[in-house]
CSV table of C-alpha atoms and ligand atoms in Angstrom, one decimal:
chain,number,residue,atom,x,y,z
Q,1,UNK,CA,-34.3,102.0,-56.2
Q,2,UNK,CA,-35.8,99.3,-53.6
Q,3,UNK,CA,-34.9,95.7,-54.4
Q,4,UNK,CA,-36.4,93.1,-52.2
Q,5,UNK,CA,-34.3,89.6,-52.1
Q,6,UNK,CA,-35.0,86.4,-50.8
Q,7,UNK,CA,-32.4,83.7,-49.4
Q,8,UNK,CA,-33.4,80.2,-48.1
Q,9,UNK,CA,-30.1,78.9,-46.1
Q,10,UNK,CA,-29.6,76.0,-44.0
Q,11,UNK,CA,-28.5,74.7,-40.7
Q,12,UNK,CA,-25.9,72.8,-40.8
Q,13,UNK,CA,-24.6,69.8,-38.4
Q,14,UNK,CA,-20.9,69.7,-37.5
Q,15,UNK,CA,-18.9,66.6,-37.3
Q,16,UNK,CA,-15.7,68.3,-36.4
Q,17,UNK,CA,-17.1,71.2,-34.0
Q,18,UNK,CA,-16.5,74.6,-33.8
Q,19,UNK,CA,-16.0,75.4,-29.3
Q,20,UNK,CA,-13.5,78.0,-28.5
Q,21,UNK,CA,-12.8,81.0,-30.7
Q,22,UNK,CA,-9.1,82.7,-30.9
Q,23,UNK,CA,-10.7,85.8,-31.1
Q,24,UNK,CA,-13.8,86.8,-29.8
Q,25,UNK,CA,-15.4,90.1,-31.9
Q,26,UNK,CA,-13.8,88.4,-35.4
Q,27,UNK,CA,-15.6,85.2,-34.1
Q,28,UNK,CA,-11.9,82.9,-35.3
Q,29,UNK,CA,-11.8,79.7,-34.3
Q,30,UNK,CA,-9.5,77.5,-32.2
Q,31,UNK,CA,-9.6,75.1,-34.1
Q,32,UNK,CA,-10.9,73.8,-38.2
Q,33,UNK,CA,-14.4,72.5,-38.5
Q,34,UNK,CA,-16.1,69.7,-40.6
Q,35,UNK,CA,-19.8,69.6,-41.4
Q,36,UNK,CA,-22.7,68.8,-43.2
Q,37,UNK,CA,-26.1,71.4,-44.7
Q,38,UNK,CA,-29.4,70.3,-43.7
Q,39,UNK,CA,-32.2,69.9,-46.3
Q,40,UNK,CA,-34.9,69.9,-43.6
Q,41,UNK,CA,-33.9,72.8,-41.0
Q,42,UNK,CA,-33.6,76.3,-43.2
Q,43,UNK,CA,-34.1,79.8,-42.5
Q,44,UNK,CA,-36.0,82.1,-46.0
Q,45,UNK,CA,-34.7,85.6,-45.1
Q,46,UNK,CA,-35.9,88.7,-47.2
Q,47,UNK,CA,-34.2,91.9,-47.3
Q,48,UNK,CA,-35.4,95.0,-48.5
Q,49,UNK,CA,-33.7,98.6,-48.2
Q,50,UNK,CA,-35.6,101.9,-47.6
Q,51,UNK,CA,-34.3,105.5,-47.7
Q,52,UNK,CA,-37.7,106.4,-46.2
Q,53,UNK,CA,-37.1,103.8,-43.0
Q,54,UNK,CA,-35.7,105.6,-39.8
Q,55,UNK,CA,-34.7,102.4,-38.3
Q,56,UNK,CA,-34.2,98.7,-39.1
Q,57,UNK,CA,-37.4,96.5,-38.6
Q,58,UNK,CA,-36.6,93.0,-38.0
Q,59,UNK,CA,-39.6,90.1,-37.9
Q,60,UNK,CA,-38.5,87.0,-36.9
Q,61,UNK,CA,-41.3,84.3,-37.4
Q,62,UNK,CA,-44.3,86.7,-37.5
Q,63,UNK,CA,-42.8,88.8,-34.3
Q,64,UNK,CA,-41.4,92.1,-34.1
Q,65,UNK,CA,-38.1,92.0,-32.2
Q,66,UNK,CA,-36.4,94.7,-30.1
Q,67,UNK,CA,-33.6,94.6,-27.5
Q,68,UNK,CA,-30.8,92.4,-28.0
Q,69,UNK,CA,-32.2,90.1,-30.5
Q,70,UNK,CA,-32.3,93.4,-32.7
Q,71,UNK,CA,-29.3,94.9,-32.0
Q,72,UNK,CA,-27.3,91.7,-33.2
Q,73,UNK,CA,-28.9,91.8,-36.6
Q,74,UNK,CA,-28.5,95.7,-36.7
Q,75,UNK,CA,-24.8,95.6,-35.9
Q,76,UNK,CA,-24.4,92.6,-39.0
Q,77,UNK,CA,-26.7,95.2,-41.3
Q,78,UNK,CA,-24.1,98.2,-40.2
Q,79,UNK,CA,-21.1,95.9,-41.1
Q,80,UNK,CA,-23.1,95.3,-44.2
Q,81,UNK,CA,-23.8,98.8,-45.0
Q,82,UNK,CA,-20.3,100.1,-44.1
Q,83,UNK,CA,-18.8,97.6,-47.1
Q,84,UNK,CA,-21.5,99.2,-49.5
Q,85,UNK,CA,-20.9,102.6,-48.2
Q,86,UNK,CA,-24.8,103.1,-47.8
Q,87,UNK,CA,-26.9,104.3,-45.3
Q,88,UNK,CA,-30.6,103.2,-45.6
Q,89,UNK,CA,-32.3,101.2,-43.3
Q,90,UNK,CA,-33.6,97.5,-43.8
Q,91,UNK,CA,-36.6,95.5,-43.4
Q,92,UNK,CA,-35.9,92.5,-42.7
Q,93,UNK,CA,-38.6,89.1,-42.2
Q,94,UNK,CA,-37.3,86.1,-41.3
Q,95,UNK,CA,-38.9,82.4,-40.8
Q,96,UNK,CA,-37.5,79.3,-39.8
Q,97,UNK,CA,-39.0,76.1,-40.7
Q,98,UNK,CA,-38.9,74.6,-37.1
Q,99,UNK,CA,-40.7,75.7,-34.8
Q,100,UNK,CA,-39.4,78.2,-31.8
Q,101,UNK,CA,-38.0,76.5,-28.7
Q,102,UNK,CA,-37.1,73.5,-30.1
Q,103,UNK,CA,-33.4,73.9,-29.4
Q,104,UNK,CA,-32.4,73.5,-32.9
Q,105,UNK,CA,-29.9,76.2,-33.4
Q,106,UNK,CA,-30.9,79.4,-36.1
Q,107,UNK,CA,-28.6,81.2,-35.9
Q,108,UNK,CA,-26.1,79.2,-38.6
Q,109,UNK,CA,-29.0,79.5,-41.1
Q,110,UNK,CA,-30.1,83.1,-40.0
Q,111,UNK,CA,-26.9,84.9,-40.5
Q,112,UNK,CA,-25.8,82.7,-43.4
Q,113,UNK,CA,-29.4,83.9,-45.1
Q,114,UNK,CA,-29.1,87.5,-43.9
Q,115,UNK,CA,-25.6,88.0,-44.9
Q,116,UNK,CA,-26.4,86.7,-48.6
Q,117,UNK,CA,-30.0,88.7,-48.7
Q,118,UNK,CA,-28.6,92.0,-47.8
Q,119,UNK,CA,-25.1,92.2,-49.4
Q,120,UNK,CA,-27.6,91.0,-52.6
Q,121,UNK,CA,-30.1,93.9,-51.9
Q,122,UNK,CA,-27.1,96.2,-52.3
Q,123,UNK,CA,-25.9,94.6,-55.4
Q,124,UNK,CA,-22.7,94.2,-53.9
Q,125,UNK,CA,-22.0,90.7,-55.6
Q,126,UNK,CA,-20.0,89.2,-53.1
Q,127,UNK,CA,-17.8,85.8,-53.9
Q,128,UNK,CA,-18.6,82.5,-51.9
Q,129,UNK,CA,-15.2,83.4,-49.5
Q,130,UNK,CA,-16.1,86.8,-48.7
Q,131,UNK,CA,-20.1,85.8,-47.7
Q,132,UNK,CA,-18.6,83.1,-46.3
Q,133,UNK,CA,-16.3,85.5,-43.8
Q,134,UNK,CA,-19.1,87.8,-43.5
Q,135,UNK,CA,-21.3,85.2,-42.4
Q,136,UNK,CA,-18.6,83.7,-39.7
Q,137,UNK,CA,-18.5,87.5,-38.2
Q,138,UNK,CA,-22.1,87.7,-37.3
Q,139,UNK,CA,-22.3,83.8,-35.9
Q,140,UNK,CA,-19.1,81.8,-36.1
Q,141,UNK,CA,-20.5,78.5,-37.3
Q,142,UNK,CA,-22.9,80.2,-40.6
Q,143,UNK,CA,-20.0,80.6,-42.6
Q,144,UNK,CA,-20.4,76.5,-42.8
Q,145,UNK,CA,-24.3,77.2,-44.7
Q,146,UNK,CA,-22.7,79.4,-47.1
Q,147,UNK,CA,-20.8,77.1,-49.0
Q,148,UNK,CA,-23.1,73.8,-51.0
Q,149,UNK,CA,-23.0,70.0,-49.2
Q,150,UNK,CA,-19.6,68.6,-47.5
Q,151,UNK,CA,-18.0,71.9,-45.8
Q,152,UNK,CA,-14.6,72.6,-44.0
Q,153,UNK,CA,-14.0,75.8,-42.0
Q,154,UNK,CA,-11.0,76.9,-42.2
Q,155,UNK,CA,-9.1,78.3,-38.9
Q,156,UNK,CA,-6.6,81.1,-39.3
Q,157,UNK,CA,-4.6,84.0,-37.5
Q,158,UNK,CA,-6.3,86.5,-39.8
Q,159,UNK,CA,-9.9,87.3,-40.9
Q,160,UNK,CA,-9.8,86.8,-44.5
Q,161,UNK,CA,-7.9,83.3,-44.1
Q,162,UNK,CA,-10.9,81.8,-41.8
Q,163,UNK,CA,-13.9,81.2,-44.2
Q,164,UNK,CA,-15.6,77.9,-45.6
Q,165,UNK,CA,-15.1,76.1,-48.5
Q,166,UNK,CA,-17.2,72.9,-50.2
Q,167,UNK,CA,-15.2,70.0,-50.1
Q,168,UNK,CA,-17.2,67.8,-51.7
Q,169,UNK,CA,-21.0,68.1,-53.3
Q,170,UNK,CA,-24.4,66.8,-52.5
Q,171,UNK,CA,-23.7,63.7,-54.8
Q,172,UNK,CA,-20.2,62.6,-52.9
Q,173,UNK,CA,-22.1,59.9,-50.3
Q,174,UNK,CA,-25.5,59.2,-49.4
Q,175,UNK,CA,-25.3,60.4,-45.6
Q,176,UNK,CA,-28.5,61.6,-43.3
Q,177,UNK,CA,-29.1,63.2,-40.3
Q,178,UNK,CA,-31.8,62.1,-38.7
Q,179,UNK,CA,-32.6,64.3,-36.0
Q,180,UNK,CA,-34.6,63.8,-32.7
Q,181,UNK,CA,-36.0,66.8,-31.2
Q,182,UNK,CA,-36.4,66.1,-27.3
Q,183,UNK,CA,-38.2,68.1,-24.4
Q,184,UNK,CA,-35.5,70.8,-23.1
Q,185,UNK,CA,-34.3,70.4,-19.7
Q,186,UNK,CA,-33.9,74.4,-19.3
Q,187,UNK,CA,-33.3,77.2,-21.6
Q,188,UNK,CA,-29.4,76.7,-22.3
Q,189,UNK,CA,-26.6,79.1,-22.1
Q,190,UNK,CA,-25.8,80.0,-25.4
Q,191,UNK,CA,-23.3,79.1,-28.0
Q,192,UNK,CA,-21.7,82.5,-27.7
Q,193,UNK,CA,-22.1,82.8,-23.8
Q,194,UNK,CA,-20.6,79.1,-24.1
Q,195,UNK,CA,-17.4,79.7,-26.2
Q,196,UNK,CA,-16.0,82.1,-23.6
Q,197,UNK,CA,-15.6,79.5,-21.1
Q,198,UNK,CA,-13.6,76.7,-22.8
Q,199,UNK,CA,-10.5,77.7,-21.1
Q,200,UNK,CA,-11.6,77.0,-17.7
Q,201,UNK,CA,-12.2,73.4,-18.8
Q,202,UNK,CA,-9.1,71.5,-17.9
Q,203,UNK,CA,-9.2,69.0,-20.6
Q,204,UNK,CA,-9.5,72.2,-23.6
Q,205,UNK,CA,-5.7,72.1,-24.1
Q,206,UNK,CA,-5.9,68.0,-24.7
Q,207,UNK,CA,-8.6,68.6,-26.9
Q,208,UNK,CA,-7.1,71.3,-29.3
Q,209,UNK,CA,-3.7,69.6,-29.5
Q,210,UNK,CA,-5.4,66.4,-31.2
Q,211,UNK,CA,-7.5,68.7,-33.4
Q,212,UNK,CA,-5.5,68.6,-36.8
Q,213,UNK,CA,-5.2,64.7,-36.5
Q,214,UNK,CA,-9.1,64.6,-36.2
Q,215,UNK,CA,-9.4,66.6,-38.6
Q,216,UNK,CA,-7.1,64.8,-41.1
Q,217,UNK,CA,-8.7,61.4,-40.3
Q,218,UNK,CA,-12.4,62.8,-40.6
Q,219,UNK,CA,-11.4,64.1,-44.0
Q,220,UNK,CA,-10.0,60.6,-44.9
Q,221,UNK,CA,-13.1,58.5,-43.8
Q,222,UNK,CA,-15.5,61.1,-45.9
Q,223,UNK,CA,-13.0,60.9,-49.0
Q,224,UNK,CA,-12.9,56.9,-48.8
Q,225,UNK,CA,-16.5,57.1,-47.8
Q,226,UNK,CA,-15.6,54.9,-45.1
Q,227,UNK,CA,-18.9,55.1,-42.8
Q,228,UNK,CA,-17.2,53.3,-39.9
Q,229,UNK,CA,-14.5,54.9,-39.4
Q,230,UNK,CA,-16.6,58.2,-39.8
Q,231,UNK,CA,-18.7,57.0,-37.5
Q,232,UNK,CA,-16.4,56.1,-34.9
Q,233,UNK,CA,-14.6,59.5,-35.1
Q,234,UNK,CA,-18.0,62.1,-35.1
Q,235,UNK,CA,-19.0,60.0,-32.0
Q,236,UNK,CA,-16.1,60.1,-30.6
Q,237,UNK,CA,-15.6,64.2,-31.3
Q,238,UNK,CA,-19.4,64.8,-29.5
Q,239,UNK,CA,-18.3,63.2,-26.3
Q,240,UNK,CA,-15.2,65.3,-26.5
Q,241,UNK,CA,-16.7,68.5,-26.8
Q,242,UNK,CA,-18.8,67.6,-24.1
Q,243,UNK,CA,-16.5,66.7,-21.8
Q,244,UNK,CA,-14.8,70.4,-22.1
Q,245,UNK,CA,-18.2,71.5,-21.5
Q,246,UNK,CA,-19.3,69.6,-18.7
Q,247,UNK,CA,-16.0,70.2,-16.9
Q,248,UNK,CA,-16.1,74.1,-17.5
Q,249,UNK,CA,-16.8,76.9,-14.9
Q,250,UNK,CA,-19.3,77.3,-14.6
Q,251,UNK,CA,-20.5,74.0,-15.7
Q,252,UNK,CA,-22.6,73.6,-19.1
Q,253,UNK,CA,-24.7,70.5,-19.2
Q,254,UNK,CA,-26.6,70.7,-22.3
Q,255,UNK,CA,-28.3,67.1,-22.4
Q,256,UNK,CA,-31.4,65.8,-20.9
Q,257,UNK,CA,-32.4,62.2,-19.7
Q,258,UNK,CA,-34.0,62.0,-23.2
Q,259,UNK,CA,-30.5,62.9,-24.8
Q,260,UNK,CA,-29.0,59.8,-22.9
Q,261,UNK,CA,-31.8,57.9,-23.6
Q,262,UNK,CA,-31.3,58.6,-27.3
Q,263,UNK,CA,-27.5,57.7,-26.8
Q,264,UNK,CA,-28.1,54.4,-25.5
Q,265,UNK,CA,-29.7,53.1,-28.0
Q,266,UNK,CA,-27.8,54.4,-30.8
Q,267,UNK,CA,-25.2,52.3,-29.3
Q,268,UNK,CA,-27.8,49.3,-29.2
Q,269,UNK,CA,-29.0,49.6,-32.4
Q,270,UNK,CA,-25.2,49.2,-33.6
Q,271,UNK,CA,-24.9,46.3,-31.8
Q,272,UNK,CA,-27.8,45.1,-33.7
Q,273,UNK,CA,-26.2,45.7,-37.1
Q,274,UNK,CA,-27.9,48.9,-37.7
Q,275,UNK,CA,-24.7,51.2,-38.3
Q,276,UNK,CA,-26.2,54.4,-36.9
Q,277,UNK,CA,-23.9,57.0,-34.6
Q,278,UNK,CA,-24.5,60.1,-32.7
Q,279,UNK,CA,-23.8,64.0,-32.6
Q,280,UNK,CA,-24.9,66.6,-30.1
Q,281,UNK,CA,-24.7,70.9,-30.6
Q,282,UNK,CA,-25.1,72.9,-27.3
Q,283,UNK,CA,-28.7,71.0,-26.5
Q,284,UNK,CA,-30.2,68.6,-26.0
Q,285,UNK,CA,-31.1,67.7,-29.0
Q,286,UNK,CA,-29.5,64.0,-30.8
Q,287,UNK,CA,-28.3,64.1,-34.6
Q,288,UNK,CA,-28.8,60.5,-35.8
Q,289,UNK,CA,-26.1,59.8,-38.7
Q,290,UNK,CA,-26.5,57.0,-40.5
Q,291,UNK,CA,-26.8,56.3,-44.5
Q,292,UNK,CA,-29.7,56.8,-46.5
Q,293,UNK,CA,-30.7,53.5,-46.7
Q,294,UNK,CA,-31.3,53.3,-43.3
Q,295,UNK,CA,-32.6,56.6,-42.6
Q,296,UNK,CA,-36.5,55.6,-42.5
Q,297,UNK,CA,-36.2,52.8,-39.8
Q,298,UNK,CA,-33.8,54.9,-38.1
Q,299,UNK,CA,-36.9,57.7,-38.0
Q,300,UNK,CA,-39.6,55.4,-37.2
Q,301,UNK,CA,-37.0,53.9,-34.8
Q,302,UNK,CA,-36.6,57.4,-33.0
Q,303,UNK,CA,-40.2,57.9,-32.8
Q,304,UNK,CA,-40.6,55.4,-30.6
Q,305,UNK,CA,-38.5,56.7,-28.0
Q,306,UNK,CA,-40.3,58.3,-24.9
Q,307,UNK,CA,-39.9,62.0,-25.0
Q,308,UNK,CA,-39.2,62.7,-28.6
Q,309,UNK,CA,-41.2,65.4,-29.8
Q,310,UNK,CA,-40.0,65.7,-33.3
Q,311,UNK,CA,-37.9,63.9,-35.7
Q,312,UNK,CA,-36.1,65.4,-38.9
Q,313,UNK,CA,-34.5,63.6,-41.6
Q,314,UNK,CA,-31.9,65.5,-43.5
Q,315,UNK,CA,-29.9,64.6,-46.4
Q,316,UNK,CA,-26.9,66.9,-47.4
Q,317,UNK,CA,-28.2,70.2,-49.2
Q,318,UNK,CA,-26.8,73.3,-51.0
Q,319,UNK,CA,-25.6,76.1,-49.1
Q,320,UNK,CA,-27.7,79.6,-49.1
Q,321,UNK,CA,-29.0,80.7,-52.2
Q,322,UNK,CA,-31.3,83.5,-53.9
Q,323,UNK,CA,-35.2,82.3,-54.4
M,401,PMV,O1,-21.6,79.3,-34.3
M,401,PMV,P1,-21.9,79.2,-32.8
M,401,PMV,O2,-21.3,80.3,-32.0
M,401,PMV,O3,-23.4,79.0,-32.6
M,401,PMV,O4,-21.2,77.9,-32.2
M,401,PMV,C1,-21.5,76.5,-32.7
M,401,PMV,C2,-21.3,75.6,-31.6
M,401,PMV,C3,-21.7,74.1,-31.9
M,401,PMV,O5,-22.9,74.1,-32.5
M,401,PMV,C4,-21.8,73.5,-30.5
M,401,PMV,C5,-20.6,73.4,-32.7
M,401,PMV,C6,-20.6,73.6,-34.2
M,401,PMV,O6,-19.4,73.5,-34.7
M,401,PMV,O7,-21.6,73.8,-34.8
């Protein structure tokens, strides 16, 4: 029997970042993360298996992909299919809601939304943990868009103790993420390529021993719903995570003079009473935060801002789901 399922799954923005994994194929992290779904940056992935298929066909955005790109998602179907014990191949279509090039990272919702339309095209029925570990093993920081609104990931030793959980719903506090899309510098080095290097940074060690403290005090802030103090620590964690970058070899510099632009006047507009603060992934792309209230002057705001191509407001969504 064929049974075609549908996902929708979003991005999600960390606040507490996932940069340096304890083991590389298992995709374990150094260190716990904090974050946040998008409402406005989502991946709908539908899954259909075929005895009659020789191979897996994979369309992402109206393209037919091969090489590399393919064999990623083929090697997450195989995982897939050795848990089911099956052996038919997939069909897989895939479309983000941004557009191609942007920088804005699709891999958190693409592997969150494969992970949930496959396993459901088998009927395998999996519990929120176990997508939520599949989903880490095909792209470390998905596991975080499996799980609804206010997320921790969970690091471990072993495999089945790393996974995400929902700390809070979409109803705990009224947060956004406004975010500016800016002109890209060059094409980046990836997340994945990026991981591998953290060790050569010579502030990495610095950076993991505070980690459990940040994490603690993060958890705090978004518990008391203190803004400020949330504020102060995201901000503060960006830079950080940075700085190990920056300082890496080979060096990763993933803003552009629109990214520091954007920085700037975050910090201004603070100044001015308009509580607003800032978080950066590996691009050079700026995550806004601020509360709802303020999230349409903070967009109109950002619109303004030479080089901007695109803004995004997000408020906190569910994590993937069947449509
Ligand atoms: O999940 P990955 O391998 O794409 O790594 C995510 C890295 C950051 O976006 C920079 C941080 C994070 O926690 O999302």
């Amino acid at each position: 029997m064929k049974k075609k399922v549908t996902v929708w799954a979003p991005a999600n923005i960390a606040f507490i970042k996932f940069w340096g994994k304890r083991d590389e194929e298992l995709r374990l992290p150094m260190n716990s993360s904090i974050s946040i779904n998008l409402s406005n940056v989502f991946t709908i992935t539908s899954v259909e298996f075929d005895e009659n298929l020789t191979d897996d066909e994979v369309n992402l955005d109206g393209r037919v992909v091969s090489g590399k790109e393919k064999n990623r998602i083929t090697k997450h179907l195989d995982r897939i299919r050795k848990m089911a014990g099956v052996n038919k191949r997939a069909k897989v279509e895939s479309k983000n809601n941004f557009p191609a090039g942007t920088g804005m990272a699709s891999s958190a919702s693409g592997f969150a939304a494969l992970s949930l339309a496959a396993s459901s095209a088998l009927e395998m029925r999996l519990g929120e943990r176990e997508l939520s570990i599949l989903a880490r093993v095909g792209s470390g920081s998905a596991c975080r868009s499996i799980p609804d609104g206010w997320v921790e990931w969970q690091e471990a030793k072993t495999s089945n103790g790393s996974y995400a959980y929902s700390m809070y719903g979409l109803k705990h506090w009224g947060v956004c993420d406004v975010v500016a899309v800016v002109e890209r510098a060059k094409k980046g080095v990836s997340s994945t390529e990026g991981h591998a290097l953290v060790e050569s940074s010579p502030f990495y060690k610095s950076r993991i021993a505070r980690m459990k403290e940040k994490v603690r005090d993060i958890k705090k802030s978004i518990k008391e719903k203190n803004f400020s103090k949330f504020g102060e620590i995201l901000e503060a964690e960006a830079i950080n995570m940075h700085a190990v970058m920056m300082t890496s070899d080979p060096e990763l510099i993933y803003w552009s003079p629109e990214t520091l632009r954007i920085i700037l006047k975050v910090k201004e507009w603070r100044e001015g009473g308009l509580e607003t603060y800032f978080t950066i992934d590996a691009g050079p792309n700026v995550h806004v935060i601020c509360l709802e209230r303020d999230a349409h002057k903070v967009e109109k705001l950002l619109r303004t801002i030479r080089g901007v191509r695109m803004v995004i407001v997000n408020r906190v969504a569910q994590g993937a789901h069947l449509v």
